[in-house]
XYZ file of N, CA and C in Angstrom:
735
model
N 90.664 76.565 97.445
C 91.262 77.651 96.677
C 92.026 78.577 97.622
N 93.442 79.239 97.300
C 94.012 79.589 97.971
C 93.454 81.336 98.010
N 93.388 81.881 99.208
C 93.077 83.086 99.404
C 94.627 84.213 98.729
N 94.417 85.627 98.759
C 95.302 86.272 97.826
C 96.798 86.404 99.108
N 96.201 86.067 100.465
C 97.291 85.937 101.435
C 98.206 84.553 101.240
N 97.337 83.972 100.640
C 98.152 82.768 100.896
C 98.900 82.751 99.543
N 98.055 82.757 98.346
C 99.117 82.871 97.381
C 100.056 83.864 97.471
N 100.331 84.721 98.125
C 101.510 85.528 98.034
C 102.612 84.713 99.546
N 101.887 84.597 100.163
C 103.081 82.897 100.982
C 103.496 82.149 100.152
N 102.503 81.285 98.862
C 103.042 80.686 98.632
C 103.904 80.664 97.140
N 104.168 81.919 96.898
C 105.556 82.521 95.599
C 106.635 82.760 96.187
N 106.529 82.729 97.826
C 107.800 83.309 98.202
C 108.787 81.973 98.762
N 108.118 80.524 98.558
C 108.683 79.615 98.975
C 109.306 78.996 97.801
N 110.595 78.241 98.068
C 111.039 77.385 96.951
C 110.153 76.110 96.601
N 109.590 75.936 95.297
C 108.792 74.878 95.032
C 108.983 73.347 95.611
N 107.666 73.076 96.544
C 107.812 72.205 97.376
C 107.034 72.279 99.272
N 107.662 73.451 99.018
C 108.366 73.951 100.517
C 107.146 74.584 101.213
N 105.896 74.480 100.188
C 104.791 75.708 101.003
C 103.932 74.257 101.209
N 103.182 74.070 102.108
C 102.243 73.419 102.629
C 100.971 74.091 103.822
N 100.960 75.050 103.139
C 99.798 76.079 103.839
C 100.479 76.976 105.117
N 101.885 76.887 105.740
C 102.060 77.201 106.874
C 102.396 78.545 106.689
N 101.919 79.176 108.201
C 101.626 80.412 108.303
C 102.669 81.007 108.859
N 104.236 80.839 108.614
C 105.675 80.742 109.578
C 106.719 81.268 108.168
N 108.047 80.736 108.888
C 109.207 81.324 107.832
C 109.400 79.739 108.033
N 108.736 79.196 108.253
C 109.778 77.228 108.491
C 108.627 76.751 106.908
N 110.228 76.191 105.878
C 109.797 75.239 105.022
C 109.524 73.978 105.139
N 108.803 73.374 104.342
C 108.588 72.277 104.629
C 109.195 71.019 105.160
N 110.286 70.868 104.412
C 111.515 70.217 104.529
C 112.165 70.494 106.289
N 111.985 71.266 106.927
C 112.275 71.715 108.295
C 110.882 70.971 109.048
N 110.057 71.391 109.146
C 109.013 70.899 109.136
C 109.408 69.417 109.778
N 109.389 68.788 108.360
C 109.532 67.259 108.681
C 110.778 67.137 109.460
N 111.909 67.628 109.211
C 112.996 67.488 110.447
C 113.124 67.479 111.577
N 111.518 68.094 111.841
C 111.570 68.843 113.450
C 110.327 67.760 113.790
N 109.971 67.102 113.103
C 108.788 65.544 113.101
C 109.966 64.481 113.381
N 110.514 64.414 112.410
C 111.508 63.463 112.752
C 112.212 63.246 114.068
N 112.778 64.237 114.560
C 113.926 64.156 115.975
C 112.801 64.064 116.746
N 111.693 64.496 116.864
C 110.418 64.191 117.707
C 110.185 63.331 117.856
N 110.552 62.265 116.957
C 109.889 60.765 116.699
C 108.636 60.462 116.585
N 108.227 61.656 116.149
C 106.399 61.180 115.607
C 106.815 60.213 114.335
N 105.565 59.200 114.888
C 105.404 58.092 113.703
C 104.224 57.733 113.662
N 103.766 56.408 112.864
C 102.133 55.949 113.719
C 101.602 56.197 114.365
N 100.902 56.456 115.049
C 100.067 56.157 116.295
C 100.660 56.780 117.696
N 101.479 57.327 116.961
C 102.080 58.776 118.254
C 100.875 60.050 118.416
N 100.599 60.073 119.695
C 99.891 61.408 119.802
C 100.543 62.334 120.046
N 99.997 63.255 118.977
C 100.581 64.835 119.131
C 99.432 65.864 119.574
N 99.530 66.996 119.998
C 99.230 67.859 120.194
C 99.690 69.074 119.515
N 99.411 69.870 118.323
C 99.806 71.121 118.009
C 99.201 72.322 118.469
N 100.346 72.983 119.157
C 99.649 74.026 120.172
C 99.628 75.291 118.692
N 98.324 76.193 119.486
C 98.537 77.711 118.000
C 98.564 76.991 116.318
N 97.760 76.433 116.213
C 98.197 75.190 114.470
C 97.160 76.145 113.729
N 96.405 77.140 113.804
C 95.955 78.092 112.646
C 95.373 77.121 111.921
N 95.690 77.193 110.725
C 94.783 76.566 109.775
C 95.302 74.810 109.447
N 96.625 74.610 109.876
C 96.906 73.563 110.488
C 98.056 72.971 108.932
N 98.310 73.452 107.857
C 98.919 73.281 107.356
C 100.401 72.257 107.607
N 101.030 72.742 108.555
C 101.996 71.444 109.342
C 101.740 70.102 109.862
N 100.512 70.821 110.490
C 99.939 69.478 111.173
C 99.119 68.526 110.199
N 97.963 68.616 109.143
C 97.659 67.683 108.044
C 98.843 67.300 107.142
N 100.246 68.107 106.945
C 101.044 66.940 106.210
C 101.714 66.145 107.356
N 102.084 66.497 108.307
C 102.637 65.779 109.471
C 101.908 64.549 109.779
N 100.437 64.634 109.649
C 99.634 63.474 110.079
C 99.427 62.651 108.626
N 99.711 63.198 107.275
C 99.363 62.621 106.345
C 100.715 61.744 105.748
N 101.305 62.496 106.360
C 103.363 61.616 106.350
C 103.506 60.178 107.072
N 102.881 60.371 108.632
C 103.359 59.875 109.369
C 102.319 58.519 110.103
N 101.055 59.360 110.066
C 99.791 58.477 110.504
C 100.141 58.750 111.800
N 100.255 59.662 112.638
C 100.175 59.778 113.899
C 98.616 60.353 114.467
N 98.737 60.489 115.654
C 97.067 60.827 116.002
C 97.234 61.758 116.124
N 96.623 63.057 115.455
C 96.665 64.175 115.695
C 95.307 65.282 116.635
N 96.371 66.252 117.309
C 95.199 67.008 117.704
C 95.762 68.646 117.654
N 94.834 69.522 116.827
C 95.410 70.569 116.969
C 94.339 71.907 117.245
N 95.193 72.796 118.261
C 94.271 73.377 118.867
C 94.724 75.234 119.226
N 93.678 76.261 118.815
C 93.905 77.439 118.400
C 92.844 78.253 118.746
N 92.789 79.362 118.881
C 91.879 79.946 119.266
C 91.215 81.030 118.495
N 91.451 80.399 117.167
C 90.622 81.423 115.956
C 89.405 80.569 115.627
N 88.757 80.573 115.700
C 87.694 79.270 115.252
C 87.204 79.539 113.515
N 87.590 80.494 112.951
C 87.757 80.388 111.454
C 89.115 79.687 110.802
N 90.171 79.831 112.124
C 91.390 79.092 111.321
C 90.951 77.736 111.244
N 90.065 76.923 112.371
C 89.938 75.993 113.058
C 88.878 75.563 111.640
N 88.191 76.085 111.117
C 87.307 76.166 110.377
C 87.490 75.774 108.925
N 88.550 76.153 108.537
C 89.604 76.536 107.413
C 90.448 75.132 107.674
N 90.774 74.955 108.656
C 92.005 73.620 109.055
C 90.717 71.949 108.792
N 89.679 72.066 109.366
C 88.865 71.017 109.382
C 88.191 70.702 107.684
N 88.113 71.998 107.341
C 87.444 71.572 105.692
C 88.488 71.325 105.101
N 90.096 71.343 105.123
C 91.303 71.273 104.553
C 91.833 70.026 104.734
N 91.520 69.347 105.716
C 91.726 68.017 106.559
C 91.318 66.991 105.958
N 89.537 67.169 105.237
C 89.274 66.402 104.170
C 88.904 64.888 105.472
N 89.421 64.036 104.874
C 89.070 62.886 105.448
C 90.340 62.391 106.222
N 91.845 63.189 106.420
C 92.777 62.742 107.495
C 92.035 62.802 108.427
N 92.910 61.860 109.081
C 92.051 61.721 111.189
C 92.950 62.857 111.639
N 92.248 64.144 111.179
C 92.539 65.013 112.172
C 91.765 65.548 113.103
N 92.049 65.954 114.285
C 91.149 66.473 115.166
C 91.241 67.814 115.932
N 90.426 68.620 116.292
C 90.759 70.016 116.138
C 90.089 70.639 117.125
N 90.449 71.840 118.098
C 89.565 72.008 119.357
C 89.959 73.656 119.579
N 89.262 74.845 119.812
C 89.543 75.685 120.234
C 89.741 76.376 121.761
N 90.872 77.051 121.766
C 91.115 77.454 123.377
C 91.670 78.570 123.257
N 91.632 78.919 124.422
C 92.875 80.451 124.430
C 94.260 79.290 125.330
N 95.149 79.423 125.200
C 96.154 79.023 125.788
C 97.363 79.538 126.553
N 97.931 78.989 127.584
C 97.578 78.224 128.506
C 96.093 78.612 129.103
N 95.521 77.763 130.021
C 96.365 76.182 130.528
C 96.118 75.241 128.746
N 96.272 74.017 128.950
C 96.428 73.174 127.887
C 95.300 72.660 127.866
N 94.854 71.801 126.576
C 93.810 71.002 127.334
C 93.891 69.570 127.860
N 93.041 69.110 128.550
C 93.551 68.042 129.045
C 93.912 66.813 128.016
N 94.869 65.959 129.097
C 95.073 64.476 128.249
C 96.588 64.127 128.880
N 97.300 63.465 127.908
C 98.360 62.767 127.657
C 98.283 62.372 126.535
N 100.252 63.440 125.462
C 100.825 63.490 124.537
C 102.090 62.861 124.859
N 102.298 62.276 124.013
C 103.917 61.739 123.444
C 104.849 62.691 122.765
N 103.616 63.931 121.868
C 104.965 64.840 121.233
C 103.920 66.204 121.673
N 103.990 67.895 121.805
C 103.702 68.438 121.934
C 104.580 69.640 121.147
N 103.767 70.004 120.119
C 104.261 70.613 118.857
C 104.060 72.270 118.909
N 104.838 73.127 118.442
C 104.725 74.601 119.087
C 105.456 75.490 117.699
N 104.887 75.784 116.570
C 105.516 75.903 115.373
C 105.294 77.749 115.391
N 106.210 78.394 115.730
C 106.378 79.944 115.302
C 105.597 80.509 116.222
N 105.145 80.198 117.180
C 104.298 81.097 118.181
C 105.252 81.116 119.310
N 106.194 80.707 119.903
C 106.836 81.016 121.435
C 106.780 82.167 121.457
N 107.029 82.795 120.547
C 107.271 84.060 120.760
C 106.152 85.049 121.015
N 105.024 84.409 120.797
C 103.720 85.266 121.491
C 103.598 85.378 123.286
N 104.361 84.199 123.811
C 104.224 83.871 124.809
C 105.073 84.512 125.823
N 104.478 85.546 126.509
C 105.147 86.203 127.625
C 106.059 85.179 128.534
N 104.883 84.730 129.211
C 105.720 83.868 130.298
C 105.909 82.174 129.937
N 106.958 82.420 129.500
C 107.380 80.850 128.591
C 107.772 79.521 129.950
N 107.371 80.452 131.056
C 107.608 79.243 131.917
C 106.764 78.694 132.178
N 105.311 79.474 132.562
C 104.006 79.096 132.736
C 103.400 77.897 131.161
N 104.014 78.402 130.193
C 103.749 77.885 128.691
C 104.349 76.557 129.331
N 105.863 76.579 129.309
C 106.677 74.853 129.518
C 106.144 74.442 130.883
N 105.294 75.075 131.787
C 105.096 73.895 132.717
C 103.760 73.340 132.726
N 103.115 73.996 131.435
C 102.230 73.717 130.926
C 102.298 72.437 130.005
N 103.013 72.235 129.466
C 103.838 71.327 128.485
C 104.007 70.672 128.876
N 104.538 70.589 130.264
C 105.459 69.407 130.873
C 104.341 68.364 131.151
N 103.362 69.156 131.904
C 102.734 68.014 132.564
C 101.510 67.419 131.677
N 101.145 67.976 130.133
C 100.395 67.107 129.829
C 101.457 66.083 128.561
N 102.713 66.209 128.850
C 103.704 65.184 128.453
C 103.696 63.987 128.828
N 103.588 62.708 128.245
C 104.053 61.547 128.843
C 105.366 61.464 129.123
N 106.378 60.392 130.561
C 107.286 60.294 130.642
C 108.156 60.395 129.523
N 108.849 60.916 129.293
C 109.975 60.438 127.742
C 109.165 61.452 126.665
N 108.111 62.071 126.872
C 107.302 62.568 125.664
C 108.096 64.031 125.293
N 107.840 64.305 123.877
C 108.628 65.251 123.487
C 108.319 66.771 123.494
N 108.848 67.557 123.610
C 108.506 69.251 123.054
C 109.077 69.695 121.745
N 108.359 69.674 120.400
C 109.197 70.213 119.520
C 108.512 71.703 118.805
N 109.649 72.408 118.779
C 109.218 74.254 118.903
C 110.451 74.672 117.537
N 109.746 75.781 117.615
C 110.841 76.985 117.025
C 110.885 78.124 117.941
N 111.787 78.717 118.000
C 112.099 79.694 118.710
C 112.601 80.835 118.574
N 112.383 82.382 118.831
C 112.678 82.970 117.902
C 114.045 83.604 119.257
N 115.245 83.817 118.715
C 116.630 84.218 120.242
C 117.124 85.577 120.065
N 116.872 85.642 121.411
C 117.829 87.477 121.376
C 117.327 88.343 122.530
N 117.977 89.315 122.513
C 117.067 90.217 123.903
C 115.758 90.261 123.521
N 115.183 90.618 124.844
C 113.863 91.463 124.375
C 114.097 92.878 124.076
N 112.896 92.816 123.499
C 112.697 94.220 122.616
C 113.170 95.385 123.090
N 113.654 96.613 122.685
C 113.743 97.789 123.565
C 112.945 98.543 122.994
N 112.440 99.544 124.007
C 111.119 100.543 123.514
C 111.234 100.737 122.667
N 112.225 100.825 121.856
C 111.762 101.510 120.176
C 111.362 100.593 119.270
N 112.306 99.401 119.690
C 111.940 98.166 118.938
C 110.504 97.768 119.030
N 109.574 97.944 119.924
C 108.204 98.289 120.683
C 107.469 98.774 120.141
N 107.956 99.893 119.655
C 106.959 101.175 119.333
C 107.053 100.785 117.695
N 108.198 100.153 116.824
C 108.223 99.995 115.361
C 107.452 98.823 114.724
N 107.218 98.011 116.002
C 107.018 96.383 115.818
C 105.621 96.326 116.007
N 104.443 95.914 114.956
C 103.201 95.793 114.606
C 102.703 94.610 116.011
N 101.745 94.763 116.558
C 101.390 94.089 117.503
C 102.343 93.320 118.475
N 103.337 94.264 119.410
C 104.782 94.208 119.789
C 104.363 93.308 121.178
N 103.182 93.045 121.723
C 102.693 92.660 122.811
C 102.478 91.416 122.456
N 102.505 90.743 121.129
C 103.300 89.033 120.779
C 104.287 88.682 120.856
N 105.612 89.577 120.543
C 106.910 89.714 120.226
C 107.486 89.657 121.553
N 107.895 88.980 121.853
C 108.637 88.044 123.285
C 109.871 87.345 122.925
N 110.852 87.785 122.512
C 112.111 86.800 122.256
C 112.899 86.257 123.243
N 113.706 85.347 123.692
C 114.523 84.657 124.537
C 115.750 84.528 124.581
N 116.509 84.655 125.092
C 117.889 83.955 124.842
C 118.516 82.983 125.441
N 118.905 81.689 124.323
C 119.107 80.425 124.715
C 119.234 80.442 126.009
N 120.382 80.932 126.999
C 120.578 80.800 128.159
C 119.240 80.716 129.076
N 118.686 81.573 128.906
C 117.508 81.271 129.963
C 116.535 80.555 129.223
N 115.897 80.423 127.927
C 115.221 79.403 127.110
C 115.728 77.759 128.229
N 116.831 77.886 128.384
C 117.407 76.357 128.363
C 117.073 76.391 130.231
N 117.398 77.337 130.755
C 117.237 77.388 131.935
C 115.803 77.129 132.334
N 114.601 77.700 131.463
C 112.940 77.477 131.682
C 112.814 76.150 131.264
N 113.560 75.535 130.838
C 113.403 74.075 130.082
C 113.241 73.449 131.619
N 114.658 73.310 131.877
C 114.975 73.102 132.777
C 114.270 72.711 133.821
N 113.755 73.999 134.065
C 112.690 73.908 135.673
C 111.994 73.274 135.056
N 111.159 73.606 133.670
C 109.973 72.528 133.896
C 110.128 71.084 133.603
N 111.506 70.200 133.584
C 111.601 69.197 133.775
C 112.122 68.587 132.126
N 112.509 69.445 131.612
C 112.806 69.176 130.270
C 114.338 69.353 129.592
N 115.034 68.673 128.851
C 116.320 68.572 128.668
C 116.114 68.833 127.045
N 116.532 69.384 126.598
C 116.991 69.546 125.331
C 117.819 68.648 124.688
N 117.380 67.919 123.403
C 117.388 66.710 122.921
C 118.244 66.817 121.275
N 117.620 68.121 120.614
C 118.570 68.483 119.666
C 117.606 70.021 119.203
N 118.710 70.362 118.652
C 118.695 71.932 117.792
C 119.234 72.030 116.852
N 118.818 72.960 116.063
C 119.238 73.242 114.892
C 118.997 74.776 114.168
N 120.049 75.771 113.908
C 119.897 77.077 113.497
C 118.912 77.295 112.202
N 118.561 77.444 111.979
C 117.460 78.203 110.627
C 117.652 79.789 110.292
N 118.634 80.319 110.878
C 118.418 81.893 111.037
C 118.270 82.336 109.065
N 119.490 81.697 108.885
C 120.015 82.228 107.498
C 118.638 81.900 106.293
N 117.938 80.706 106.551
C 116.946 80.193 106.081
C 115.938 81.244 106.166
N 115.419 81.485 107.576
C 114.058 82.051 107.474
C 114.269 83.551 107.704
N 115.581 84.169 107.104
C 116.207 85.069 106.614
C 115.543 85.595 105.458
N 116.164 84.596 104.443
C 115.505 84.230 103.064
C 114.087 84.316 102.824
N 113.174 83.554 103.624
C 111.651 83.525 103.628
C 110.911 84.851 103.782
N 111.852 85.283 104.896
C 111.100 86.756 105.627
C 111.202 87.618 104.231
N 112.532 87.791 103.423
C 112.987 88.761 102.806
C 111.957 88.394 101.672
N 111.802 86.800 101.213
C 111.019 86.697 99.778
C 109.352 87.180 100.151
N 108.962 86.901 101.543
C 107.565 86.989 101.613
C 107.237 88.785 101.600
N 108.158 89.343 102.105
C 108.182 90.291 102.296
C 108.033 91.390 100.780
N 108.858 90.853 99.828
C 108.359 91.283 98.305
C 107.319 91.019 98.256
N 106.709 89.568 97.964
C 105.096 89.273 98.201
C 104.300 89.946 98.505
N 104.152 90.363 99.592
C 103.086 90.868 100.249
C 103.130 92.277 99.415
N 104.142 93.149 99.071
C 104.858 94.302 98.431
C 103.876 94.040 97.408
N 104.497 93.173 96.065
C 103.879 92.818 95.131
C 102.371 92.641 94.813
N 101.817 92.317 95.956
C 100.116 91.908 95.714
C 99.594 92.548 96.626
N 99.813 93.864 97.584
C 99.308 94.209 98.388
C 97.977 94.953 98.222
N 97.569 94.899 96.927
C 96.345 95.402 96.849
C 95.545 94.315 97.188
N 95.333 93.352 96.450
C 94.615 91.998 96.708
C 94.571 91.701 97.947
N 95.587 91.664 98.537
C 96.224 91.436 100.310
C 94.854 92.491 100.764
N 95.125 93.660 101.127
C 94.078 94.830 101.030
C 92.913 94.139 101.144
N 92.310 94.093 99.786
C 90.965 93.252 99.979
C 90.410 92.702 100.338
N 91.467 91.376 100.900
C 90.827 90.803 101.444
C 91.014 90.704 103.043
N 92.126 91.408 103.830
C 92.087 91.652 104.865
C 92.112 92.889 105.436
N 92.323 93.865 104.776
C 92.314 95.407 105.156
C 93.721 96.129 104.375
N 93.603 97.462 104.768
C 94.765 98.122 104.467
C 95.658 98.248 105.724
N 94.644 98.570 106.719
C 95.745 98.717 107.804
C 96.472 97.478 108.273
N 95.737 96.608 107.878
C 96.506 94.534 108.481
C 97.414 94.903 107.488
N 97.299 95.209 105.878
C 98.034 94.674 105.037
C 99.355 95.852 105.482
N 99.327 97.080 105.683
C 100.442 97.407 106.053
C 101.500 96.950 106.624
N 100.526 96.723 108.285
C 101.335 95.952 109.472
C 102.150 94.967 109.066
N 101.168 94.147 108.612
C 101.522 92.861 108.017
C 103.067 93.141 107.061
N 103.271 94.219 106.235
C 103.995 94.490 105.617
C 105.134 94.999 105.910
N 105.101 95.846 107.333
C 105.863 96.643 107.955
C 107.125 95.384 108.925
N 105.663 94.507 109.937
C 106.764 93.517 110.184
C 107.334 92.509 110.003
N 107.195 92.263 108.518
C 108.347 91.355 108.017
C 109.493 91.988 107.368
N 109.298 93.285 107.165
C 110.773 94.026 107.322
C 111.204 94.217 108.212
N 111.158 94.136 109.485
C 111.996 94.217 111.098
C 112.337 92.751 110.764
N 110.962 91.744 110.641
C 111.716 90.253 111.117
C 113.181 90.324 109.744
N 113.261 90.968 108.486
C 113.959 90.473 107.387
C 115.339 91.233 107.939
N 115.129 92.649 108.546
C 116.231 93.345 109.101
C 116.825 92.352 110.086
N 115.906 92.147 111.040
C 116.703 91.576 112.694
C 117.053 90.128 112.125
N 116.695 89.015 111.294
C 117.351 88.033 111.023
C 118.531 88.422 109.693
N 118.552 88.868 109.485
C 119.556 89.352 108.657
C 120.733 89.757 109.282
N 120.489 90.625 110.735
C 121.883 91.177 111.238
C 121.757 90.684 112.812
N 121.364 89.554 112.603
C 121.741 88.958 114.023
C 121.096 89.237 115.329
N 120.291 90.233 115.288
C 119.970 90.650 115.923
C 118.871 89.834 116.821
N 118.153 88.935 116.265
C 117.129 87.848 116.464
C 117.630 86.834 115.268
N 117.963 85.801 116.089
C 118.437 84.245 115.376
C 116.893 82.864 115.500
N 117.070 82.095 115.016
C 115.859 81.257 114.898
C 116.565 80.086 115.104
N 115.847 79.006 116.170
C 115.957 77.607 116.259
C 115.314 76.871 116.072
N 115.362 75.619 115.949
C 114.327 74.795 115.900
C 114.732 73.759 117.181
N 114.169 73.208 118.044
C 114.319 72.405 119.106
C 113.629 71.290 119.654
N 114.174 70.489 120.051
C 113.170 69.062 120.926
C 113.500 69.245 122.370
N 112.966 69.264 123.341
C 113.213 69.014 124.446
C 112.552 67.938 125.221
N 113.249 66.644 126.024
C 112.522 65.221 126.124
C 112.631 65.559 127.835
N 110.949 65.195 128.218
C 110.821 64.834 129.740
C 111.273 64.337 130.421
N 111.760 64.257 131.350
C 112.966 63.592 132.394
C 111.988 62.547 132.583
């Protein structure tokens, strides 16, 4: 049963398009960003930050790849494993970096870069539990970083880390990674920010209830910056593969 957070995620998506994920990426993107990855069968993935894992059980229920996804809420983790049902999914908690150990073919990174201060330490983290040829597929959120005010307006601003391609491509880089394909979403998760953003408006009492008033504010406050700053350019959204040398 869907909690009153999630049903208000999921009115603000075009029918289809919600599959539990906790992002502005529809479903349909989703699988696009599976696809250029080349997850198929028996490809191991890794989903780094996968929350309750919504991407990752249709990704593994699409594709039959081996999945592993790993987060450091152990109620999301909790929430993702009773949701999983009987897919071979598999699920592990960490704080991240470092990674955990192994060897992946795809290494999956859906709406979190942007928590990540040092995105180099993150990709050389990446790199090396990559197999030769193995993939990185991310979203990314582009633009300066923040300026103090932007800081001081922005609800837990010490996640909020944005990039701009130029040096994004340059951290690729060092850690041994080439960029394989991209694709803009800005105008898209434009749309999402702006519909979820009524949502949360609309049901924020329920919201309230069940997570607080002060979350439900925050919560409320910054998807009007994200609906402002993707709206006027200010922060653009990608979606990306980058393949191991």
């Amino acid at each position: 049963m869907l909690t009153a957070l999630e049903r208000a995620q999921a009115t603000a998506f075009p029918p289809g398009e919600y599959v539990g994920q906790e992002s502005f990426m529809r479903a349909g993107e989703i699988r696009t960003l599976a696809h250029q990855a080349r997850i198929g069968p028996g490809v191991s993935v890794l989903d780094l930050c996968c929350g309750v894992a919504g991407p990752g059980r249709m990704i593994t229920a699409e594709t039959g790849c081996h999945y592993l996804g790993v987060d450091h809420s152990a109620g999301a983790l909790a929430t993702a494993r009773e949701r999983a049902g009987k897919l071979p999914c598999r699920f592990g908690q960490a704080h991240l970096p470092p990674l955990p150990e192994g060897r992946f073919e795809v290494v999956v990174l859906l709406e979190t870069m942007l928590a990540f201060r040092d995105k180099q330490a993150l990709v050389g983290e990446v790199a090396r539990v990559l197999e030769p040829g193995g993939r990185f597929a991310f979203t990314v959120e582009e633009g300066r970083p923040l300026t103090q005010r932007e800081r001081t307006r922005m609800p837990a601003a010490d996640t909020v880390w944005p990039i701009e391609l130029a040096e994004l491509t340059g951290v690729l880089r060092k850690g041994g990674l080439s960029v394989i394909w991209q694709q803009e979403y800005s105008s898209f998760h434009h749309a999402i920010a702006t519909a979820l953003l009524r949502s949360y408006r609309a049901d924020s009492p329920q919201i309230a209830a069940q997570i607080g008033p002060q979350a439900t504010a925050e919560l409320i406050t910054a998807h009007q910056l994200w609906s402002d700053w993707l709206g006027s350019g200010r922060v653009r959204k990608f979606a990306m593969v980058a393949e191991k040398r």
